[in-house]
mmCIF file of C-alpha atoms in Angstrom:
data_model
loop_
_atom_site.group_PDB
_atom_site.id
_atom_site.type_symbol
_atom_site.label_atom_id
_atom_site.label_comp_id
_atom_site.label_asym_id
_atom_site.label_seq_id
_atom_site.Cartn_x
_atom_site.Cartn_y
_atom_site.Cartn_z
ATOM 1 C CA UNK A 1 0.000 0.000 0.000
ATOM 2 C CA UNK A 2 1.218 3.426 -0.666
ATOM 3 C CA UNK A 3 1.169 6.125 1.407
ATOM 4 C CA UNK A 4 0.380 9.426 -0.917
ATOM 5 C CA UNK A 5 -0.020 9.622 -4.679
ATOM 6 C CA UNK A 6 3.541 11.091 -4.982
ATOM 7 C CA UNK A 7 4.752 7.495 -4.356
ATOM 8 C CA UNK A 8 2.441 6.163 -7.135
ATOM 9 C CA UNK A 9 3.794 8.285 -9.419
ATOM 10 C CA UNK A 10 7.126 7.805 -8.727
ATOM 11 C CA UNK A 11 6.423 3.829 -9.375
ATOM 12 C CA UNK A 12 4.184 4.637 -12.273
ATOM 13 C CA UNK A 13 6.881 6.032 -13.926
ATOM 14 C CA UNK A 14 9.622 3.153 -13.003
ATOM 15 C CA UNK A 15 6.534 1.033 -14.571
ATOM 16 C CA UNK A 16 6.413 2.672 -17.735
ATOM 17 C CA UNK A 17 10.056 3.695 -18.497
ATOM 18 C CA UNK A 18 10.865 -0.076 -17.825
ATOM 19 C CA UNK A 19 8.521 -0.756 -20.499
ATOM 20 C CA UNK A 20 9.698 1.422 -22.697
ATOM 21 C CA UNK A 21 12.757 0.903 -22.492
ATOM 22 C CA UNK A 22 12.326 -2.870 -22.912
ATOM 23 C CA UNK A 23 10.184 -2.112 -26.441
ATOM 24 C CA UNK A 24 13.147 0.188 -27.694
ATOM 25 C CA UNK A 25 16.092 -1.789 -27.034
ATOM 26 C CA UNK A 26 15.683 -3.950 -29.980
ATOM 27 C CA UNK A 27 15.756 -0.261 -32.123
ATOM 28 C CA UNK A 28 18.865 0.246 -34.514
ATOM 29 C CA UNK A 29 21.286 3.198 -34.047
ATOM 30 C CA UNK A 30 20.949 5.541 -36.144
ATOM 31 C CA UNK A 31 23.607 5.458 -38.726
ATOM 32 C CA UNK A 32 25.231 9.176 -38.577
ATOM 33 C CA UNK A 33 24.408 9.325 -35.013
ATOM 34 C CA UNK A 34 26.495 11.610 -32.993
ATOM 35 C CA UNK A 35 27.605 11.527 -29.402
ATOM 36 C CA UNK A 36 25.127 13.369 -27.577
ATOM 37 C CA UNK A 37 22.077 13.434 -30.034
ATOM 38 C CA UNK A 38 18.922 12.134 -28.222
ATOM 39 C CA UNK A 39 18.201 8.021 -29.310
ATOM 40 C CA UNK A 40 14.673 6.611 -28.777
ATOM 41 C CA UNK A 41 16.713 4.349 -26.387
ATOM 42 C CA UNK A 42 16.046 7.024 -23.979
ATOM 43 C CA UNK A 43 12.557 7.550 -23.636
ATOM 44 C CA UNK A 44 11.705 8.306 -19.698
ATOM 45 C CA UNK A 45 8.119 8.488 -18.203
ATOM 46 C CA UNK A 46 7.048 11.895 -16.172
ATOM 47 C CA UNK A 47 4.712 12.222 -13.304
ATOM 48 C CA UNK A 48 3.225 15.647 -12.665
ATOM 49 C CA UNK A 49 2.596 16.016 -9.005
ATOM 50 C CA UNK A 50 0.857 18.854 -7.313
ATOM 51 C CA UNK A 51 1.414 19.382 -3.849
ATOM 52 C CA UNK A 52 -1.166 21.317 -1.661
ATOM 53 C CA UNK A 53 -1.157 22.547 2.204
ATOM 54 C CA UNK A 54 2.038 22.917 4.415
ATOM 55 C CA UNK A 55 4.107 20.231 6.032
ATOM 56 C CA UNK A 56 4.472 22.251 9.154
ATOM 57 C CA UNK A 57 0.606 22.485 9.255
ATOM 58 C CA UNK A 58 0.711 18.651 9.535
ATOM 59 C CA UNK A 59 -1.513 18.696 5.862
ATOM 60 C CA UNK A 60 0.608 18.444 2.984
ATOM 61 C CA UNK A 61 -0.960 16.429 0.338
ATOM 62 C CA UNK A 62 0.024 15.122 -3.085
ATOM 63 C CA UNK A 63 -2.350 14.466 -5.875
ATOM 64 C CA UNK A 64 -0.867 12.795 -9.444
ATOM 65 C CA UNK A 65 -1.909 14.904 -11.983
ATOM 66 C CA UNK A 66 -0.614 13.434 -14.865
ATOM 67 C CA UNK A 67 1.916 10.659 -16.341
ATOM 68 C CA UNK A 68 3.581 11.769 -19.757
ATOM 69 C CA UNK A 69 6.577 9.897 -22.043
ATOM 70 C CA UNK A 70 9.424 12.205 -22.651
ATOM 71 C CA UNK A 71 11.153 10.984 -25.654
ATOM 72 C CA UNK A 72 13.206 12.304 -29.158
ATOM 73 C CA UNK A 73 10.307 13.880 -31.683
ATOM 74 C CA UNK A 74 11.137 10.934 -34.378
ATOM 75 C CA UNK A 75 9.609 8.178 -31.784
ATOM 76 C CA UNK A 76 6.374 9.815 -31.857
ATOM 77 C CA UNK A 77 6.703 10.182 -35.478
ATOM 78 C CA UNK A 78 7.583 6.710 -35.874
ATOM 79 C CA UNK A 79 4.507 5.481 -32.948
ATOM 80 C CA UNK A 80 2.039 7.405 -35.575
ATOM 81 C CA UNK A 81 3.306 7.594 -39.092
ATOM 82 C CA UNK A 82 3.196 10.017 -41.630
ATOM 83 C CA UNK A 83 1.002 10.270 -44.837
ATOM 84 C CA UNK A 84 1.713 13.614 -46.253
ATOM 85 C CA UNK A 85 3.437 16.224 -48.683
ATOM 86 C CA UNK A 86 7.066 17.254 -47.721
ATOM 87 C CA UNK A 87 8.173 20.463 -48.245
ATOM 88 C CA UNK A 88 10.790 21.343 -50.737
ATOM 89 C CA UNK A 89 13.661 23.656 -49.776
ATOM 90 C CA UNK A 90 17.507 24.137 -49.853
ATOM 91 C CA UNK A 91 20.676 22.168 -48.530
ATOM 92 C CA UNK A 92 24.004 22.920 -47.881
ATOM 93 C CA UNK A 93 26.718 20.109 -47.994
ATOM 94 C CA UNK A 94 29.825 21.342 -46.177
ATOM 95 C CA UNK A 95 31.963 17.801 -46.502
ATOM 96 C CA UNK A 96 33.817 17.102 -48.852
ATOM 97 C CA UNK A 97 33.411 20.526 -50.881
ATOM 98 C CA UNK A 98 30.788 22.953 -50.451
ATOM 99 C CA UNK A 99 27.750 22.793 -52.618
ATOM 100 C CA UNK A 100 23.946 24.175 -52.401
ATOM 101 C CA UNK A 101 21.435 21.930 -53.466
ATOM 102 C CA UNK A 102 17.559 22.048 -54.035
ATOM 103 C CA UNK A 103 14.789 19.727 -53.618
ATOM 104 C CA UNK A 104 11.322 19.327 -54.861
ATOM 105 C CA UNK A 105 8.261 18.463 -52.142
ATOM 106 C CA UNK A 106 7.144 15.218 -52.529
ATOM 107 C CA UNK A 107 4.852 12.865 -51.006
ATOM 108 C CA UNK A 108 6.001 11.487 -47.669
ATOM 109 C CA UNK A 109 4.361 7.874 -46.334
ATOM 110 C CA UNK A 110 5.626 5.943 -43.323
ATOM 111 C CA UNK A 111 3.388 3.297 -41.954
ATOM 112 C CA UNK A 112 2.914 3.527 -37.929
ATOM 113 C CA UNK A 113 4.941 1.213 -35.682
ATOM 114 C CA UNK A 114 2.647 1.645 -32.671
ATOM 115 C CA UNK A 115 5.312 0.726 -29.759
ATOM 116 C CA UNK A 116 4.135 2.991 -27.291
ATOM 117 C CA UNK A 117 0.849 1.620 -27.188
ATOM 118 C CA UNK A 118 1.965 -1.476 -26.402
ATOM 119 C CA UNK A 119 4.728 -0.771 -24.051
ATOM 120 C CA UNK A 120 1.690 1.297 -22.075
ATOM 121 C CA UNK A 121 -0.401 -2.049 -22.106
ATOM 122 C CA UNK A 122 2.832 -4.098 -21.368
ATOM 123 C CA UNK A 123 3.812 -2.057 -18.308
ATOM 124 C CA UNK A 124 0.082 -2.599 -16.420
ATOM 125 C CA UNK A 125 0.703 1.211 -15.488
ATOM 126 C CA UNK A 126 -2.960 1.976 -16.277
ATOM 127 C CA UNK A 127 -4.572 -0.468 -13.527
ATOM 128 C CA UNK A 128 -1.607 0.354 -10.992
ATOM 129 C CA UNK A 129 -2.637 4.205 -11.209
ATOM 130 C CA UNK A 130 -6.162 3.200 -11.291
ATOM 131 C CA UNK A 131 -6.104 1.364 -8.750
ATOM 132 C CA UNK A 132 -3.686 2.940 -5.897
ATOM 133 C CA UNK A 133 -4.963 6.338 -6.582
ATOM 134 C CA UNK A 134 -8.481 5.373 -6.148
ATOM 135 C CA UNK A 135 -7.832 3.826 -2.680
ATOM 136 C CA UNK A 136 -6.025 7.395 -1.804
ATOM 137 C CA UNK A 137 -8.388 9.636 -2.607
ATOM 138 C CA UNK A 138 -11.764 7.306 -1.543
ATOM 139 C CA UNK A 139 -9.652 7.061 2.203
ATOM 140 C CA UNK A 140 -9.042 10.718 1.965
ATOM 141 C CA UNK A 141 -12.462 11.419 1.220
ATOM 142 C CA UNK A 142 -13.912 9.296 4.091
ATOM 143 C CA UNK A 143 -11.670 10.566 6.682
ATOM 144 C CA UNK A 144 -13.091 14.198 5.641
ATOM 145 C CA UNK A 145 -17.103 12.894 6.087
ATOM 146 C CA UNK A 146 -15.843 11.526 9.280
ATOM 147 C CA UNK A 147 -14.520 15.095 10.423
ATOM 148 C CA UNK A 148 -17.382 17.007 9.340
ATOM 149 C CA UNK A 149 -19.707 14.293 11.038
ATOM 150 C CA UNK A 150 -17.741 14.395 14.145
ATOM 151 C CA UNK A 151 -17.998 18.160 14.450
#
């Protein structure tokens, strides 16, 4: 049992990286991938917590507001595909001479790869939120009925 939603979260998002993690770890390097440059391999999970009343006060209280995946704009591209028109434009080449190049738009299609979907059923996150922040709140709530009916 936990104690206040900030511990839920905190394991909700342990759940869900895990997952993640696990779905992405059979992904390819990118080819021309730099030190540094963000990889799908790191995809974390965020909890937004909001805290409300004073600890001093003896009524601090935590409520989960949210659970979000932090990851590299191409996942998300990748999770959803792309049917479209790309823009045309300009390049510059630097290596091994200089040189300016142009491109036409043209038609863009990449079939989704839904993998966060299924790393969010794989982790169980859903029912473990569900579930512990329910039995928060729903104790919270009596405890307050009981005050007001004691009073």
């Amino acid at each position: 049992m936990y104690k206040n939603e900030r511990d839920v979260a905190k394991k909700a998002e342990q759940m869900l990286e895990a997952s993640l993690r696990q779905k992405t770890s059979g992904f390819q390097n990118h080819i021309n991938q730099n030190n540094g440059e963000v990889s799908l391999k790191d995809a974390t999970a965020k909890a937004s917590v909001k805290k409300y009343g004073l600890k001093r006060n003896n009524n601090q209280v935590f409520y989960m507001r949210s659970l979000a995946i932090k990851m590299a704009r191409h996942g998300f591209v990748q999770h959803f595909g792309v049917d479209g028109i790309r823009a045309g434009g300009t390049r510059v080449r630097t290596k091994p001479n200089n040189i300016t190049y142009g491109f036409k738009s043209h038609v863009m299609k990449m079939k989704a790869q839904p993998f966060i979907n299924s790393a969010i059923e794989n982790s169980g996150v859903v029912d473990f939120v569900m579930e512990n922040v329910t039995k928060i709140r729903s104790e919270e709530l009596l405890f307050e009925i009981k005050k007001i009916l004691e009073n």
